[in-house]
PDB file of C-alpha atoms in Angstrom:
ATOM      1  CA  UNK G   1      17.767  -7.128 -17.676  1.00 88.00           C
ATOM      2  CA  UNK G   2      14.717  -5.412 -19.127  1.00 95.00           C
ATOM      3  CA  UNK G   3      11.850  -5.196 -16.670  1.00 97.00           C
ATOM      4  CA  UNK G   4       8.396  -3.639 -16.619  1.00 98.00           C
ATOM      5  CA  UNK G   5       6.676  -2.700 -13.369  1.00 97.00           C
ATOM      6  CA  UNK G   6       2.890  -2.515 -13.178  1.00 97.00           C
ATOM      7  CA  UNK G   7       2.701  -1.420  -9.517  1.00 96.00           C
ATOM      8  CA  UNK G   8       3.872   1.945  -8.127  1.00 96.00           C
ATOM      9  CA  UNK G   9       5.124   0.573  -4.808  1.00 96.00           C
ATOM     10  CA  UNK G  10       7.106  -2.122  -6.593  1.00 97.00           C
ATOM     11  CA  UNK G  11       8.569   0.468  -8.967  1.00 97.00           C
ATOM     12  CA  UNK G  12       9.723   2.586  -6.031  1.00 97.00           C
ATOM     13  CA  UNK G  13      11.309  -0.454  -4.425  1.00 97.00           C
ATOM     14  CA  UNK G  14      13.031  -1.653  -7.606  1.00 97.00           C
ATOM     15  CA  UNK G  15      14.726   1.730  -7.880  1.00 97.00           C
ATOM     16  CA  UNK G  16      15.704   1.609  -4.194  1.00 97.00           C
ATOM     17  CA  UNK G  17      17.501  -1.707  -4.711  1.00 97.00           C
ATOM     18  CA  UNK G  18      19.402  -0.628  -7.813  1.00 96.00           C
ATOM     19  CA  UNK G  19      16.939  -1.515 -10.548  1.00 95.00           C
ATOM     20  CA  UNK G  20      16.528   1.862 -12.281  1.00 96.00           C
ATOM     21  CA  UNK G  21      18.807   0.976 -15.233  1.00 95.00           C
ATOM     22  CA  UNK G  22      16.686  -2.134 -15.870  1.00 95.00           C
ATOM     23  CA  UNK G  23      13.306  -0.379 -16.055  1.00 96.00           C
ATOM     24  CA  UNK G  24      12.012  -0.630 -19.623  1.00 96.00           C
ATOM     25  CA  UNK G  25       8.594   0.795 -18.711  1.00 97.00           C
ATOM     26  CA  UNK G  26       6.275   1.598 -15.809  1.00 97.00           C
ATOM     27  CA  UNK G  27       2.679   2.744 -15.363  1.00 96.00           C
ATOM     28  CA  UNK G  28       1.598   6.363 -15.408  1.00 94.00           C
ATOM     29  CA  UNK G  29       0.957   6.111 -11.677  1.00 94.00           C
ATOM     30  CA  UNK G  30       4.584   5.221 -10.983  1.00 94.00           C
ATOM     31  CA  UNK G  31       5.796   8.645  -9.849  1.00 91.00           C
ATOM     32  CA  UNK G  32       8.237   7.752  -7.091  1.00 89.00           C
ATOM     33  CA  UNK G  33      11.074   8.166  -6.424  1.00 92.00           C
ATOM     34  CA  UNK G  34      10.289  11.688  -7.577  1.00 89.00           C
ATOM     35  CA  UNK G  35      12.523  13.055 -10.308  1.00 88.00           C
ATOM     36  CA  UNK G  36      14.061   9.709 -11.265  1.00 91.00           C
ATOM     37  CA  UNK G  37      11.450   8.227 -13.601  1.00 93.00           C
ATOM     38  CA  UNK G  38      10.840  11.036 -16.080  1.00 92.00           C
ATOM     39  CA  UNK G  39      12.688   9.257 -18.905  1.00 92.00           C
ATOM     40  CA  UNK G  40      11.100   5.818 -18.342  1.00 95.00           C
ATOM     41  CA  UNK G  41       8.379   4.953 -20.924  1.00 95.00           C
ATOM     42  CA  UNK G  42       4.768   4.595 -19.703  1.00 96.00           C
ATOM     43  CA  UNK G  43       2.525   1.703 -20.651  1.00 95.00           C
ATOM     44  CA  UNK G  44      -0.873   2.796 -19.317  1.00 94.00           C
ATOM     45  CA  UNK G  45      -2.426   2.471 -15.889  1.00 95.00           C
ATOM     46  CA  UNK G  46      -2.279  -0.250 -13.272  1.00 95.00           C
ATOM     47  CA  UNK G  47      -5.718  -1.496 -14.335  1.00 95.00           C
ATOM     48  CA  UNK G  48      -5.330  -0.593 -18.020  1.00 95.00           C
ATOM     49  CA  UNK G  49      -1.825  -1.567 -19.139  1.00 96.00           C
ATOM     50  CA  UNK G  50      -1.060  -1.622 -22.842  1.00 96.00           C
ATOM     51  CA  UNK G  51      -0.314  -5.337 -23.170  1.00 96.00           C
ATOM     52  CA  UNK G  52       0.713  -5.034 -26.836  1.00 96.00           C
ATOM     53  CA  UNK G  53       3.198  -2.299 -25.975  1.00 96.00           C
ATOM     54  CA  UNK G  54       4.630  -4.392 -23.155  1.00 97.00           C
ATOM     55  CA  UNK G  55       5.122  -7.297 -25.551  1.00 97.00           C
ATOM     56  CA  UNK G  56       6.877  -4.988 -28.011  1.00 96.00           C
ATOM     57  CA  UNK G  57       9.371  -4.076 -25.267  1.00 96.00           C
ATOM     58  CA  UNK G  58      10.325  -7.751 -24.871  1.00 96.00           C
ATOM     59  CA  UNK G  59      10.845  -7.614 -21.084  1.00 96.00           C
ATOM     60  CA  UNK G  60      12.720 -10.341 -19.252  1.00 96.00           C
ATOM     61  CA  UNK G  61      10.212 -10.044 -16.419  1.00 97.00           C
ATOM     62  CA  UNK G  62       7.102  -8.035 -15.569  1.00 97.00           C
ATOM     63  CA  UNK G  63       6.511  -7.238 -11.900  1.00 98.00           C
ATOM     64  CA  UNK G  64       2.873  -7.098 -10.791  1.00 97.00           C
ATOM     65  CA  UNK G  65       0.751  -7.047  -7.667  1.00 96.00           C
ATOM     66  CA  UNK G  66      -2.166  -9.468  -7.348  1.00 94.00           C
ATOM     67  CA  UNK G  67      -4.412  -6.751  -5.951  1.00 92.00           C
ATOM     68  CA  UNK G  68      -3.252  -3.676  -7.849  1.00 93.00           C
ATOM     69  CA  UNK G  69      -3.239  -5.350 -11.255  1.00 96.00           C
ATOM     70  CA  UNK G  70      -5.844  -7.366 -13.126  1.00 96.00           C
ATOM     71  CA  UNK G  71      -5.564 -11.124 -13.440  1.00 96.00           C
ATOM     72  CA  UNK G  72      -6.628 -10.998 -17.096  1.00 96.00           C
ATOM     73  CA  UNK G  73      -3.648  -8.791 -17.954  1.00 97.00           C
ATOM     74  CA  UNK G  74      -1.287 -11.114 -16.095  1.00 97.00           C
ATOM     75  CA  UNK G  75      -2.746 -14.104 -17.933  1.00 97.00           C
ATOM     76  CA  UNK G  76      -2.481 -12.349 -21.304  1.00 97.00           C
ATOM     77  CA  UNK G  77       1.193 -11.611 -20.738  1.00 97.00           C
ATOM     78  CA  UNK G  78       1.925 -15.139 -19.551  1.00 97.00           C
ATOM     79  CA  UNK G  79       0.056 -16.603 -22.531  1.00 97.00           C
ATOM     80  CA  UNK G  80       2.405 -14.621 -24.757  1.00 96.00           C
ATOM     81  CA  UNK G  81       5.404 -16.166 -23.017  1.00 96.00           C
ATOM     82  CA  UNK G  82       6.260 -13.297 -20.661  1.00 96.00           C
ATOM     83  CA  UNK G  83       7.605 -14.078 -17.196  1.00 97.00           C
ATOM     84  CA  UNK G  84       5.275 -12.272 -14.764  1.00 97.00           C
ATOM     85  CA  UNK G  85       6.298 -12.043 -11.104  1.00 97.00           C
ATOM     86  CA  UNK G  86       3.189 -11.501  -8.953  1.00 97.00           C
ATOM     87  CA  UNK G  87       3.256 -10.712  -5.227  1.00 95.00           C
ATOM     88  CA  UNK G  88       0.722  -9.702  -2.577  1.00 94.00           C
ATOM     89  CA  UNK G  89       2.160  -9.110   0.902  1.00 94.00           C
ATOM     90  CA  UNK G  90      -0.622  -9.168   3.485  1.00 94.00           C
ATOM     91  CA  UNK G  91       1.714  -8.793   6.472  1.00 96.00           C
ATOM     92  CA  UNK G  92       4.581  -6.398   7.094  1.00 97.00           C
ATOM     93  CA  UNK G  93       6.813  -9.358   7.955  1.00 96.00           C
ATOM     94  CA  UNK G  94       6.285 -10.722   4.418  1.00 97.00           C
ATOM     95  CA  UNK G  95       7.848  -7.663   2.785  1.00 97.00           C
ATOM     96  CA  UNK G  96      11.549  -8.500   3.307  1.00 97.00           C
ATOM     97  CA  UNK G  97      11.227 -11.821   1.474  1.00 97.00           C
ATOM     98  CA  UNK G  98       9.477 -10.100  -1.433  1.00 97.00           C
ATOM     99  CA  UNK G  99      12.253  -7.515  -1.631  1.00 97.00           C
ATOM    100  CA  UNK G 100      14.918 -10.226  -1.639  1.00 97.00           C
ATOM    101  CA  UNK G 101      13.101 -12.060  -4.442  1.00 96.00           C
ATOM    102  CA  UNK G 102      12.953  -8.897  -6.543  1.00 97.00           C
ATOM    103  CA  UNK G 103      16.649  -8.330  -5.953  1.00 96.00           C
ATOM    104  CA  UNK G 104      17.464 -11.851  -7.076  1.00 95.00           C
ATOM    105  CA  UNK G 105      15.435 -11.335 -10.251  1.00 94.00           C
ATOM    106  CA  UNK G 106      17.186  -8.022 -10.940  1.00 94.00           C
ATOM    107  CA  UNK G 107      20.670  -9.210 -10.096  1.00 94.00           C
ATOM    108  CA  UNK G 108      20.880  -6.722  -7.231  1.00 96.00           C
ATOM    109  CA  UNK G 109      20.638  -9.189  -4.356  1.00 96.00           C
ATOM    110  CA  UNK G 110      23.070  -7.260  -2.153  1.00 97.00           C
ATOM    111  CA  UNK G 111      21.115  -4.010  -2.300  1.00 97.00           C
ATOM    112  CA  UNK G 112      17.852  -5.883  -1.781  1.00 97.00           C
ATOM    113  CA  UNK G 113      19.166  -7.759   1.231  1.00 98.00           C
ATOM    114  CA  UNK G 114      20.392  -4.515   2.820  1.00 98.00           C
ATOM    115  CA  UNK G 115      16.892  -3.006   2.612  1.00 98.00           C
ATOM    116  CA  UNK G 116      15.259  -6.228   3.813  1.00 98.00           C
ATOM    117  CA  UNK G 117      17.581  -6.364   6.821  1.00 98.00           C
ATOM    118  CA  UNK G 118      16.715  -2.776   7.746  1.00 97.00           C
ATOM    119  CA  UNK G 119      13.013  -3.661   7.809  1.00 97.00           C
ATOM    120  CA  UNK G 120      13.594  -6.859   9.765  1.00 97.00           C
ATOM    121  CA  UNK G 121      15.766  -5.015  12.295  1.00 97.00           C
ATOM    122  CA  UNK G 122      13.061  -2.402  12.831  1.00 96.00           C
ATOM    123  CA  UNK G 123      10.437  -5.093  13.357  1.00 96.00           C
ATOM    124  CA  UNK G 124      12.711  -6.808  15.884  1.00 96.00           C
ATOM    125  CA  UNK G 125      13.140  -3.516  17.736  1.00 94.00           C
ATOM    126  CA  UNK G 126       9.377  -3.026  17.917  1.00 93.00           C
ATOM    127  CA  UNK G 127       8.877  -6.590  19.147  1.00 93.00           C
ATOM    128  CA  UNK G 128      11.343  -5.993  21.992  1.00 94.00           C
ATOM    129  CA  UNK G 129       9.643  -2.801  23.152  1.00 91.00           C
ATOM    130  CA  UNK G 130       6.775  -2.650  25.651  1.00 90.00           C
ATOM    131  CA  UNK G 131       3.457  -3.203  23.939  1.00 85.00           C
ATOM    132  CA  UNK G 132       1.888   0.117  22.919  1.00 87.00           C
ATOM    133  CA  UNK G 133      -1.389   1.209  24.439  1.00 88.00           C
ATOM    134  CA  UNK G 134      -4.181  -0.224  22.275  1.00 91.00           C
ATOM    135  CA  UNK G 135      -6.600   1.960  20.370  1.00 92.00           C
ATOM    136  CA  UNK G 136      -9.592   1.014  18.251  1.00 93.00           C
ATOM    137  CA  UNK G 137      -9.818   2.410  14.740  1.00 94.00           C
ATOM    138  CA  UNK G 138     -11.597   2.252  11.396  1.00 95.00           C
ATOM    139  CA  UNK G 139      -9.537   2.891   8.263  1.00 96.00           C
ATOM    140  CA  UNK G 140     -11.676   4.256   5.425  1.00 97.00           C
ATOM    141  CA  UNK G 141     -10.503   3.737   1.845  1.00 96.00           C
ATOM    142  CA  UNK G 142     -13.582   5.015  -0.027  1.00 95.00           C
ATOM    143  CA  UNK G 143     -16.837   6.901   0.284  1.00 92.00           C
ATOM    144  CA  UNK G 144     -20.099   6.627  -1.672  1.00 90.00           C
ATOM    145  CA  UNK G 145     -20.102   3.818  -0.794  1.00 94.00           C
ATOM    146  CA  UNK G 146     -18.059   3.888   2.376  1.00 95.00           C
ATOM    147  CA  UNK G 147     -15.446   1.103   2.394  1.00 96.00           C
ATOM    148  CA  UNK G 148     -12.901   0.018   4.971  1.00 97.00           C
ATOM    149  CA  UNK G 149     -10.335  -2.767   5.508  1.00 97.00           C
ATOM    150  CA  UNK G 150     -10.337  -6.108   7.301  1.00 96.00           C
ATOM    151  CA  UNK G 151      -7.417  -7.598   9.213  1.00 96.00           C
ATOM    152  CA  UNK G 152      -6.421  -9.580   6.119  1.00 95.00           C
ATOM    153  CA  UNK G 153      -4.602  -6.541   4.718  1.00 96.00           C
ATOM    154  CA  UNK G 154      -1.151  -4.996   4.836  1.00 97.00           C
ATOM    155  CA  UNK G 155      -2.691  -1.755   6.121  1.00 96.00           C
ATOM    156  CA  UNK G 156      -4.249  -3.387   9.176  1.00 97.00           C
ATOM    157  CA  UNK G 157      -1.089  -5.318   9.997  1.00 96.00           C
ATOM    158  CA  UNK G 158       0.955  -2.126   9.780  1.00 96.00           C
ATOM    159  CA  UNK G 159      -1.350  -0.256  12.173  1.00 95.00           C
ATOM    160  CA  UNK G 160      -1.286  -3.265  14.507  1.00 95.00           C
ATOM    161  CA  UNK G 161       2.411  -2.499  15.099  1.00 94.00           C
ATOM    162  CA  UNK G 162       1.311   0.709  16.806  1.00 92.00           C
ATOM    163  CA  UNK G 163      -1.355  -0.966  18.941  1.00 92.00           C
ATOM    164  CA  UNK G 164      -4.228  -0.479  16.534  1.00 93.00           C
ATOM    165  CA  UNK G 165      -7.263  -2.741  16.860  1.00 95.00           C
ATOM    166  CA  UNK G 166      -9.326  -2.752  13.681  1.00 96.00           C
ATOM    167  CA  UNK G 167     -13.030  -2.596  14.535  1.00 96.00           C
ATOM    168  CA  UNK G 168     -13.753  -4.219  11.151  1.00 96.00           C
ATOM    169  CA  UNK G 169     -10.937  -6.728  11.532  1.00 94.00           C
ATOM    170  CA  UNK G 170     -13.169  -9.780  11.647  1.00 92.00           C
ATOM    171  CA  UNK G 171     -14.866  -9.111   8.320  1.00 91.00           C
ATOM    172  CA  UNK G 172     -14.451 -11.974   5.846  1.00 91.00           C
ATOM    173  CA  UNK G 173     -14.177  -9.610   2.870  1.00 93.00           C
ATOM    174  CA  UNK G 174     -10.815  -7.863   2.669  1.00 94.00           C
ATOM    175  CA  UNK G 175     -12.394  -4.502   1.796  1.00 95.00           C
ATOM    176  CA  UNK G 176     -15.898  -4.524   3.255  1.00 96.00           C
ATOM    177  CA  UNK G 177     -18.574  -1.955   2.589  1.00 96.00           C
ATOM    178  CA  UNK G 178     -19.744  -0.285   5.798  1.00 94.00           C
ATOM    179  CA  UNK G 179     -21.382   2.905   7.014  1.00 92.00           C
ATOM    180  CA  UNK G 180     -20.148   5.410   9.580  1.00 94.00           C
ATOM    181  CA  UNK G 181     -22.744   4.220  12.090  1.00 93.00           C
ATOM    182  CA  UNK G 182     -21.128   0.765  12.029  1.00 93.00           C
ATOM    183  CA  UNK G 183     -17.784   2.174  13.164  1.00 92.00           C
ATOM    184  CA  UNK G 184     -19.458   4.173  15.916  1.00 91.00           C
ATOM    185  CA  UNK G 185     -21.401   1.118  17.075  1.00 93.00           C
ATOM    186  CA  UNK G 186     -18.173  -0.876  17.198  1.00 94.00           C
ATOM    187  CA  UNK G 187     -16.620   1.816  19.407  1.00 92.00           C
ATOM    188  CA  UNK G 188     -13.819   3.010  17.159  1.00 92.00           C
ATOM    189  CA  UNK G 189     -11.619   5.482  19.038  1.00 90.00           C
ATOM    190  CA  UNK G 190     -10.439   7.122  15.835  1.00 92.00           C
ATOM    191  CA  UNK G 191     -11.527   7.260  12.214  1.00 93.00           C
ATOM    192  CA  UNK G 192      -8.538   7.201   9.846  1.00 95.00           C
ATOM    193  CA  UNK G 193      -8.827   8.859   6.421  1.00 95.00           C
ATOM    194  CA  UNK G 194      -5.918   8.221   4.012  1.00 96.00           C
ATOM    195  CA  UNK G 195      -5.095  10.286   0.934  1.00 94.00           C
ATOM    196  CA  UNK G 196      -5.441   7.226  -1.315  1.00 91.00           C
ATOM    197  CA  UNK G 197      -7.070   5.344  -2.930  1.00 92.00           C
ATOM    198  CA  UNK G 198      -9.816   7.872  -2.157  1.00 93.00           C
ATOM    199  CA  UNK G 199      -8.194  11.320  -1.838  1.00 94.00           C
ATOM    200  CA  UNK G 200      -9.471  12.207   1.625  1.00 94.00           C
ATOM    201  CA  UNK G 201      -8.359  15.555   3.016  1.00 92.00           C
ATOM    202  CA  UNK G 202      -9.566  17.600   5.945  1.00 88.00           C
ATOM    203  CA  UNK G 203      -9.952  20.688   3.792  1.00 89.00           C
ATOM    204  CA  UNK G 204     -12.175  19.039   1.194  1.00 90.00           C
ATOM    205  CA  UNK G 205     -13.988  16.420   3.271  1.00 89.00           C
ATOM    206  CA  UNK G 206     -13.902  17.578   6.876  1.00 86.00           C
ATOM    207  CA  UNK G 207     -17.423  19.014   6.828  1.00 87.00           C
ATOM    208  CA  UNK G 208     -18.907  15.971   5.056  1.00 88.00           C
ATOM    209  CA  UNK G 209     -17.191  13.630   7.505  1.00 91.00           C
ATOM    210  CA  UNK G 210     -18.555  15.597  10.447  1.00 89.00           C
ATOM    211  CA  UNK G 211     -22.053  15.254   9.002  1.00 88.00           C
ATOM    212  CA  UNK G 212     -21.637  11.528   8.355  1.00 90.00           C
ATOM    213  CA  UNK G 213     -19.998  10.594  11.667  1.00 91.00           C
ATOM    214  CA  UNK G 214     -21.305  13.301  13.951  1.00 86.00           C
ATOM    215  CA  UNK G 215     -19.514  16.215  15.608  1.00 78.00           C
ATOM    216  CA  UNK G 216     -16.569  15.649  17.879  1.00 80.00           C
ATOM    217  CA  UNK G 217     -15.354  12.350  16.436  1.00 85.00           C
ATOM    218  CA  UNK G 218     -11.661  11.633  16.713  1.00 89.00           C
ATOM    219  CA  UNK G 219     -10.134  11.528  13.253  1.00 89.00           C
ATOM    220  CA  UNK G 220      -6.749  11.390  11.560  1.00 91.00           C
ATOM    221  CA  UNK G 221      -5.947  12.334   7.971  1.00 92.00           C
ATOM    222  CA  UNK G 222      -2.861  10.418   6.840  1.00 93.00           C
ATOM    223  CA  UNK G 223      -0.652   9.889   3.789  1.00 93.00           C
ATOM    224  CA  UNK G 224      -2.125   6.834   2.131  1.00 93.00           C
ATOM    225  CA  UNK G 225       1.138   5.955   0.391  1.00 93.00           C
ATOM    226  CA  UNK G 226       2.841   5.394   3.737  1.00 94.00           C
ATOM    227  CA  UNK G 227       0.047   3.105   4.880  1.00 95.00           C
ATOM    228  CA  UNK G 228      -0.490   0.927   1.807  1.00 93.00           C
ATOM    229  CA  UNK G 229       2.731   1.017  -0.242  1.00 94.00           C
ATOM    230  CA  UNK G 230       4.909  -1.927   0.730  1.00 94.00           C
ATOM    231  CA  UNK G 231       8.600  -2.363   0.011  1.00 95.00           C
ATOM    232  CA  UNK G 232      10.910   0.634   0.197  1.00 95.00           C
ATOM    233  CA  UNK G 233       8.040   2.600   1.775  1.00 95.00           C
ATOM    234  CA  UNK G 234       7.540   0.093   4.605  1.00 97.00           C
ATOM    235  CA  UNK G 235       9.996   1.845   6.922  1.00 96.00           C
ATOM    236  CA  UNK G 236       8.144   5.133   6.323  1.00 95.00           C
ATOM    237  CA  UNK G 237       4.900   3.303   7.029  1.00 95.00           C
ATOM    238  CA  UNK G 238       6.176   2.005  10.354  1.00 95.00           C
ATOM    239  CA  UNK G 239       7.222   5.520  11.303  1.00 92.00           C
ATOM    240  CA  UNK G 240       3.850   6.912  10.208  1.00 92.00           C
ATOM    241  CA  UNK G 241       1.778   4.511  12.298  1.00 91.00           C
ATOM    242  CA  UNK G 242       3.984   5.125  15.326  1.00 85.00           C
ATOM    243  CA  UNK G 243       3.314   8.832  14.838  1.00 83.00           C
ATOM    244  CA  UNK G 244      -0.396   8.039  14.704  1.00 79.00           C
ATOM    245  CA  UNK G 245      -0.031   6.192  17.989  1.00 72.00           C
ATOM    246  CA  UNK G 246       1.870   9.029  19.654  1.00 70.00           C
ATOM    247  CA  UNK G 247       0.267  12.166  18.337  1.00 57.00           C
ATOM    248  CA  UNK G 248      -1.801  11.617  15.218  1.00 46.00           C
ATOM    249  CA  UNK G 249      -5.112  10.762  16.876  1.00 54.00           C
ATOM    250  CA  UNK G 250      -6.791  14.117  17.194  1.00 40.00           C
ATOM    251  CA  UNK G 251     -10.324  15.051  18.119  1.00 39.00           C
TER     252      UNK G 251
END
């Protein structure tokens, strides 16, 4: 098998299920697992892949994400006869089936099933536990303009496992534009600031956030990869949101 991955979270998962020897190329943003991808050729960014280079590599399949990658690139590859596998999990429970499908495509179904079972077992454990105390949150993915997430996202479903209630959950747009005052008016208990796609950090943005939201707001700065990367990272994501529930909501 010769495969190309256009999505960092998929790349990480393909390696986790035994696909490293099959990787013919990945994007420049595919950096994990750290230390294992240094020899794999790069074919541009997630939004700017070198389609001609991909065609030269003659991959058996290209793995893409419907949100991370552009439809025009997917269509260009398919028009040239390339098999493009596109996924977009919106719920944590959808991840195991995606992993199993990738394993079947790679010929590593056993390794894929083992990872999928681990995720399913963890979800079953959570479902059998007492419901966590609910908390209301806003999860900010950008500033200038400020943008957040609706409930029709993997991120929101992940935080729901820890009792999170998204104050922008009912928005019809998956990534609505909002302003800090909207979150305050909707009584968010905590404002969550991930490190990606916008690189929020307390050191660099704490003062600006205080000015925008007002002093004394409850806020949490989190690793964005854990919250939005699905696949091999899903178990880390579940752990991260449970940490948010238990101790990560700080004033």
